[in-house]
């Protein structure tokens, strides 16, 4: 049975329209970057909970989640309405296996996200382990519009810290802007733009790929990777890409 803790909202970040992040304090158990928690509110006598990946690295005192407000959703509109000082329920123990300790060794790590799935990668990238294990890391983030690109300051800090070892590739599908590739991840992969702009080859010999986001992206990119001779990574069968539907 889940153990629920009381958390306190410290800050709400409203990125654009219905895109939010919450920072909060709660005495949760130690967790591994890449894992998720469950947040809940008591609504009409019922505890309504949903899973959300941590955006913050484990060493941070403030916890953080990134989410879209879903119209008429059971929880997200109420999360979006929270203010500093408000209370929230948080599970004591984090869960999930979308973590670096589950991955085989490779030269390059590709982190591919749609929408708010970006957050789970920021948790991982702000720890020391990925920089100890991989020569180069490529972060790919696909959103419909430029206004949905979040965490620019954190990404800039990573670029300044790691230089040529880190590449950030935003892809915008519904409008064309100078700062990003235009279209969808699958087209950029099959057309060669991802590797060209990253300055790195995406191959079974040198790369591992993490896919996190909507199921449509995961299915089509997984199929494209398999067409390149790459296979899904499993605990008893090491492979070349790891997937997780975003919470």
mmCIF file of C-alpha atoms in Angstrom:
data_model
loop_
_atom_site.group_PDB
_atom_site.id
_atom_site.type_symbol
_atom_site.label_atom_id
_atom_site.label_comp_id
_atom_site.label_asym_id
_atom_site.label_seq_id
_atom_site.Cartn_x
_atom_site.Cartn_y
_atom_site.Cartn_z
ATOM 1 C CA UNK A 1 0.000 0.000 0.000
ATOM 2 C CA UNK A 2 1.287 3.454 -0.908
ATOM 3 C CA UNK A 3 2.565 5.704 1.845
ATOM 4 C CA UNK A 4 1.401 9.279 1.297
ATOM 5 C CA UNK A 5 3.300 12.327 2.543
ATOM 6 C CA UNK A 6 2.171 15.923 2.796
ATOM 7 C CA UNK A 7 3.994 18.259 0.436
ATOM 8 C CA UNK A 8 3.981 22.045 0.255
ATOM 9 C CA UNK A 9 3.989 23.994 -3.003
ATOM 10 C CA UNK A 10 6.913 26.439 -3.171
ATOM 11 C CA UNK A 11 6.715 27.720 -6.747
ATOM 12 C CA UNK A 12 4.545 27.385 -9.830
ATOM 13 C CA UNK A 13 6.121 27.973 -13.238
ATOM 14 C CA UNK A 14 3.605 28.809 -15.972
ATOM 15 C CA UNK A 15 5.469 28.337 -19.238
ATOM 16 C CA UNK A 16 2.664 29.029 -21.702
ATOM 17 C CA UNK A 17 -1.055 28.402 -22.127
ATOM 18 C CA UNK A 18 -1.603 25.083 -20.313
ATOM 19 C CA UNK A 19 2.032 24.135 -19.672
ATOM 20 C CA UNK A 20 3.189 24.190 -16.043
ATOM 21 C CA UNK A 21 5.801 23.045 -13.567
ATOM 22 C CA UNK A 22 5.385 22.750 -9.815
ATOM 23 C CA UNK A 23 8.190 22.926 -7.262
ATOM 24 C CA UNK A 24 7.388 21.587 -3.838
ATOM 25 C CA UNK A 25 8.851 20.287 -0.603
ATOM 26 C CA UNK A 26 8.145 16.811 0.735
ATOM 27 C CA UNK A 27 10.251 14.358 2.783
ATOM 28 C CA UNK A 28 10.290 11.654 0.095
ATOM 29 C CA UNK A 29 12.638 8.674 0.101
ATOM 30 C CA UNK A 30 15.854 8.819 -1.922
ATOM 31 C CA UNK A 31 15.225 8.203 -5.620
ATOM 32 C CA UNK A 32 17.186 7.604 -8.824
ATOM 33 C CA UNK A 33 17.142 10.188 -11.631
ATOM 34 C CA UNK A 34 14.630 8.990 -14.200
ATOM 35 C CA UNK A 35 12.082 7.691 -11.700
ATOM 36 C CA UNK A 36 8.556 9.002 -11.132
ATOM 37 C CA UNK A 37 6.394 9.854 -8.159
ATOM 38 C CA UNK A 38 2.627 10.089 -7.709
ATOM 39 C CA UNK A 39 0.904 13.343 -6.797
ATOM 40 C CA UNK A 40 -2.608 13.520 -5.407
ATOM 41 C CA UNK A 41 -5.311 15.848 -4.133
ATOM 42 C CA UNK A 42 -8.394 14.972 -2.158
ATOM 43 C CA UNK A 43 -11.329 15.830 -4.405
ATOM 44 C CA UNK A 44 -14.955 15.296 -3.316
ATOM 45 C CA UNK A 45 -13.898 12.801 -0.689
ATOM 46 C CA UNK A 46 -11.638 10.813 -3.013
ATOM 47 C CA UNK A 47 -7.853 10.884 -3.325
ATOM 48 C CA UNK A 48 -7.177 11.445 -7.025
ATOM 49 C CA UNK A 49 -3.593 10.569 -8.024
ATOM 50 C CA UNK A 50 -1.495 10.559 -11.176
ATOM 51 C CA UNK A 51 2.178 9.654 -11.873
ATOM 52 C CA UNK A 52 4.689 12.379 -12.759
ATOM 53 C CA UNK A 53 8.423 12.053 -13.383
ATOM 54 C CA UNK A 54 10.797 14.146 -11.315
ATOM 55 C CA UNK A 55 12.467 17.001 -13.218
ATOM 56 C CA UNK A 56 14.909 17.793 -10.429
ATOM 57 C CA UNK A 57 18.032 15.706 -9.816
ATOM 58 C CA UNK A 58 18.017 13.655 -6.609
ATOM 59 C CA UNK A 59 20.431 16.023 -4.852
ATOM 60 C CA UNK A 60 18.052 19.019 -5.037
ATOM 61 C CA UNK A 61 16.060 19.934 -1.945
ATOM 62 C CA UNK A 62 13.079 21.115 -3.989
ATOM 63 C CA UNK A 63 11.134 18.497 -5.961
ATOM 64 C CA UNK A 64 9.695 19.389 -9.353
ATOM 65 C CA UNK A 65 7.257 18.009 -11.927
ATOM 66 C CA UNK A 66 6.335 19.232 -15.424
ATOM 67 C CA UNK A 67 2.841 18.768 -16.846
ATOM 68 C CA UNK A 68 0.155 19.867 -19.263
ATOM 69 C CA UNK A 69 -3.228 20.916 -17.971
ATOM 70 C CA UNK A 70 -5.694 18.530 -19.579
ATOM 71 C CA UNK A 71 -9.103 20.116 -20.107
ATOM 72 C CA UNK A 72 -11.671 18.422 -17.874
ATOM 73 C CA UNK A 73 -8.945 16.143 -16.533
ATOM 74 C CA UNK A 74 -9.481 14.715 -13.042
ATOM 75 C CA UNK A 75 -6.304 16.205 -11.528
ATOM 76 C CA UNK A 76 -4.188 18.442 -13.778
ATOM 77 C CA UNK A 77 -6.540 21.505 -13.800
ATOM 78 C CA UNK A 78 -6.474 21.465 -9.995
ATOM 79 C CA UNK A 79 -2.680 21.131 -9.962
ATOM 80 C CA UNK A 80 -2.497 24.124 -12.322
ATOM 81 C CA UNK A 81 -4.580 26.156 -9.878
ATOM 82 C CA UNK A 82 -2.301 25.524 -6.893
ATOM 83 C CA UNK A 83 -0.388 28.422 -5.323
ATOM 84 C CA UNK A 84 2.715 28.616 -3.095
ATOM 85 C CA UNK A 85 1.791 27.426 0.369
ATOM 86 C CA UNK A 86 -0.884 25.010 -0.822
ATOM 87 C CA UNK A 87 -0.656 21.374 0.232
ATOM 88 C CA UNK A 88 -0.405 18.292 -1.970
ATOM 89 C CA UNK A 89 -0.063 14.560 -1.375
ATOM 90 C CA UNK A 90 3.139 12.864 -2.596
ATOM 91 C CA UNK A 91 4.100 9.185 -2.458
ATOM 92 C CA UNK A 92 7.071 8.501 -0.223
ATOM 93 C CA UNK A 93 8.727 6.081 -2.634
ATOM 94 C CA UNK A 94 9.529 6.762 -6.304
ATOM 95 C CA UNK A 95 9.214 4.058 -8.948
ATOM 96 C CA UNK A 96 10.351 3.245 -12.476
ATOM 97 C CA UNK A 97 13.237 1.756 -14.416
ATOM 98 C CA UNK A 98 13.872 4.503 -16.995
ATOM 99 C CA UNK A 99 17.246 5.054 -15.353
ATOM 100 C CA UNK A 100 20.863 4.929 -16.485
ATOM 101 C CA UNK A 101 21.734 1.955 -14.305
ATOM 102 C CA UNK A 102 19.441 -0.106 -16.543
ATOM 103 C CA UNK A 103 21.299 0.805 -19.760
ATOM 104 C CA UNK A 104 24.184 -1.006 -21.480
ATOM 105 C CA UNK A 105 27.377 0.894 -22.170
ATOM 106 C CA UNK A 106 27.729 2.867 -25.421
ATOM 107 C CA UNK A 107 29.701 5.807 -26.764
ATOM 108 C CA UNK A 108 26.742 8.110 -27.367
ATOM 109 C CA UNK A 109 23.407 8.534 -25.614
ATOM 110 C CA UNK A 110 20.400 9.909 -27.484
ATOM 111 C CA UNK A 111 17.554 11.235 -25.326
ATOM 112 C CA UNK A 112 14.418 11.721 -27.425
ATOM 113 C CA UNK A 113 11.308 13.370 -25.948
ATOM 114 C CA UNK A 114 7.955 14.774 -26.925
ATOM 115 C CA UNK A 115 6.286 17.489 -24.848
ATOM 116 C CA UNK A 116 6.679 17.359 -21.087
ATOM 117 C CA UNK A 117 8.733 14.135 -21.267
ATOM 118 C CA UNK A 118 11.692 16.519 -21.500
ATOM 119 C CA UNK A 119 11.605 16.732 -17.710
ATOM 120 C CA UNK A 120 12.766 13.197 -16.980
ATOM 121 C CA UNK A 121 15.918 13.779 -19.043
ATOM 122 C CA UNK A 122 16.733 16.990 -17.186
ATOM 123 C CA UNK A 123 16.689 15.037 -13.935
ATOM 124 C CA UNK A 124 19.219 12.581 -15.383
ATOM 125 C CA UNK A 125 21.413 15.181 -17.106
ATOM 126 C CA UNK A 126 21.864 17.190 -13.923
ATOM 127 C CA UNK A 127 23.604 14.263 -12.235
ATOM 128 C CA UNK A 128 27.212 13.184 -12.760
ATOM 129 C CA UNK A 129 26.539 9.660 -14.047
ATOM 130 C CA UNK A 130 25.684 10.364 -17.714
ATOM 131 C CA UNK A 131 28.826 12.466 -18.121
ATOM 132 C CA UNK A 132 30.920 9.715 -16.601
ATOM 133 C CA UNK A 133 29.458 7.015 -18.837
ATOM 134 C CA UNK A 134 28.956 8.620 -22.265
ATOM 135 C CA UNK A 135 31.255 10.550 -24.580
ATOM 136 C CA UNK A 136 28.440 12.578 -26.132
ATOM 137 C CA UNK A 137 24.778 13.141 -25.250
ATOM 138 C CA UNK A 138 22.118 14.375 -27.666
ATOM 139 C CA UNK A 139 18.829 15.741 -26.309
ATOM 140 C CA UNK A 140 15.997 15.880 -28.872
ATOM 141 C CA UNK A 141 12.763 17.670 -27.935
ATOM 142 C CA UNK A 142 9.711 17.732 -30.238
ATOM 143 C CA UNK A 143 6.817 20.131 -29.576
ATOM 144 C CA UNK A 144 4.119 21.657 -31.818
ATOM 145 C CA UNK A 145 4.978 25.326 -31.186
ATOM 146 C CA UNK A 146 7.982 27.372 -30.088
ATOM 147 C CA UNK A 147 6.137 28.570 -26.977
ATOM 148 C CA UNK A 148 6.082 24.996 -25.691
ATOM 149 C CA UNK A 149 9.875 24.772 -25.480
ATOM 150 C CA UNK A 150 10.567 24.846 -21.745
ATOM 151 C CA UNK A 151 13.572 24.857 -19.403
ATOM 152 C CA UNK A 152 15.744 26.981 -21.675
ATOM 153 C CA UNK A 153 17.891 28.239 -18.796
ATOM 154 C CA UNK A 154 18.631 24.715 -17.563
ATOM 155 C CA UNK A 155 19.524 23.559 -21.078
ATOM 156 C CA UNK A 156 21.795 26.572 -21.589
ATOM 157 C CA UNK A 157 23.581 25.718 -18.339
ATOM 158 C CA UNK A 158 24.207 22.173 -19.565
ATOM 159 C CA UNK A 159 25.611 23.516 -22.837
ATOM 160 C CA UNK A 160 27.956 25.828 -20.957
ATOM 161 C CA UNK A 161 29.085 23.050 -18.629
ATOM 162 C CA UNK A 162 29.681 20.304 -21.187
ATOM 163 C CA UNK A 163 30.288 22.100 -24.472
ATOM 164 C CA UNK A 164 30.754 19.801 -27.465
ATOM 165 C CA UNK A 165 29.759 16.761 -25.412
ATOM 166 C CA UNK A 166 26.148 17.996 -25.286
ATOM 167 C CA UNK A 167 23.812 18.739 -28.183
ATOM 168 C CA UNK A 168 20.280 20.076 -27.828
ATOM 169 C CA UNK A 169 18.033 19.648 -30.870
ATOM 170 C CA UNK A 170 14.558 21.201 -30.610
ATOM 171 C CA UNK A 171 12.076 20.152 -33.310
ATOM 172 C CA UNK A 172 8.859 22.113 -33.878
ATOM 173 C CA UNK A 173 6.101 20.460 -35.863
ATOM 174 C CA UNK A 174 3.443 23.153 -36.382
ATOM 175 C CA UNK A 175 5.469 26.274 -37.169
ATOM 176 C CA UNK A 176 8.831 27.151 -38.670
ATOM 177 C CA UNK A 177 11.373 29.050 -36.584
ATOM 178 C CA UNK A 178 15.096 29.640 -37.019
ATOM 179 C CA UNK A 179 16.137 28.054 -33.730
ATOM 180 C CA UNK A 180 14.744 24.586 -34.431
ATOM 181 C CA UNK A 181 14.327 21.841 -36.974
ATOM 182 C CA UNK A 182 10.868 21.797 -38.497
ATOM 183 C CA UNK A 183 8.649 18.714 -38.551
ATOM 184 C CA UNK A 184 8.554 15.533 -36.529
ATOM 185 C CA UNK A 185 11.181 13.279 -34.985
ATOM 186 C CA UNK A 186 10.631 10.394 -37.401
ATOM 187 C CA UNK A 187 11.148 12.576 -40.472
ATOM 188 C CA UNK A 188 14.266 14.166 -38.980
ATOM 189 C CA UNK A 189 15.674 10.731 -38.177
ATOM 190 C CA UNK A 190 14.912 9.177 -41.563
ATOM 191 C CA UNK A 191 16.020 12.291 -43.441
ATOM 192 C CA UNK A 192 19.388 12.416 -41.689
ATOM 193 C CA UNK A 193 18.859 15.826 -40.047
ATOM 194 C CA UNK A 194 19.199 14.491 -36.517
ATOM 195 C CA UNK A 195 22.648 13.044 -37.075
ATOM 196 C CA UNK A 196 23.765 16.010 -39.190
ATOM 197 C CA UNK A 197 22.817 18.616 -36.583
ATOM 198 C CA UNK A 198 24.041 16.514 -33.675
ATOM 199 C CA UNK A 199 27.376 15.839 -35.318
ATOM 200 C CA UNK A 200 27.083 12.211 -34.230
ATOM 201 C CA UNK A 201 26.118 8.949 -35.888
ATOM 202 C CA UNK A 202 23.137 7.035 -34.539
ATOM 203 C CA UNK A 203 24.235 3.414 -34.954
ATOM 204 C CA UNK A 204 23.908 0.130 -33.096
ATOM 205 C CA UNK A 205 27.699 0.029 -32.666
ATOM 206 C CA UNK A 206 28.056 3.384 -30.923
ATOM 207 C CA UNK A 207 24.652 4.549 -29.641
ATOM 208 C CA UNK A 208 21.923 3.911 -27.141
ATOM 209 C CA UNK A 209 18.588 5.684 -27.568
ATOM 210 C CA UNK A 210 16.095 6.572 -24.842
ATOM 211 C CA UNK A 211 12.555 7.286 -26.073
ATOM 212 C CA UNK A 212 10.041 8.967 -23.775
ATOM 213 C CA UNK A 213 6.772 10.644 -24.729
ATOM 214 C CA UNK A 214 3.575 9.836 -26.553
ATOM 215 C CA UNK A 215 3.011 6.293 -27.775
ATOM 216 C CA UNK A 216 2.750 7.312 -31.430
ATOM 217 C CA UNK A 217 6.286 8.707 -31.414
ATOM 218 C CA UNK A 218 7.616 5.707 -29.511
ATOM 219 C CA UNK A 219 6.061 3.217 -31.939
ATOM 220 C CA UNK A 220 7.219 4.906 -35.125
ATOM 221 C CA UNK A 221 10.734 5.767 -33.948
ATOM 222 C CA UNK A 222 11.182 2.270 -32.485
ATOM 223 C CA UNK A 223 10.269 0.817 -35.890
ATOM 224 C CA UNK A 224 12.744 3.148 -37.621
ATOM 225 C CA UNK A 225 15.504 2.107 -35.216
ATOM 226 C CA UNK A 226 14.711 -1.570 -35.781
ATOM 227 C CA UNK A 227 15.034 -0.934 -39.515
ATOM 228 C CA UNK A 228 18.596 0.186 -38.751
ATOM 229 C CA UNK A 229 19.338 -3.119 -37.056
ATOM 230 C CA UNK A 230 18.772 -1.867 -33.530
ATOM 231 C CA UNK A 231 16.667 -3.790 -30.988
ATOM 232 C CA UNK A 232 14.762 -2.865 -27.863
ATOM 233 C CA UNK A 233 16.736 -3.212 -24.650
ATOM 234 C CA UNK A 234 15.486 -5.744 -22.112
ATOM 235 C CA UNK A 235 16.975 -6.784 -18.811
ATOM 236 C CA UNK A 236 17.933 -10.260 -20.015
ATOM 237 C CA UNK A 237 18.530 -9.224 -23.610
ATOM 238 C CA UNK A 238 20.726 -6.110 -23.995
ATOM 239 C CA UNK A 239 19.644 -3.856 -26.834
ATOM 240 C CA UNK A 240 20.067 -0.439 -28.388
ATOM 241 C CA UNK A 241 16.991 1.552 -27.337
ATOM 242 C CA UNK A 242 14.873 1.937 -24.205
ATOM 243 C CA UNK A 243 11.315 3.241 -24.105
ATOM 244 C CA UNK A 244 8.861 4.690 -21.620
ATOM 245 C CA UNK A 245 5.427 6.137 -22.197
ATOM 246 C CA UNK A 246 5.486 9.470 -20.415
ATOM 247 C CA UNK A 247 3.621 9.816 -17.135
#
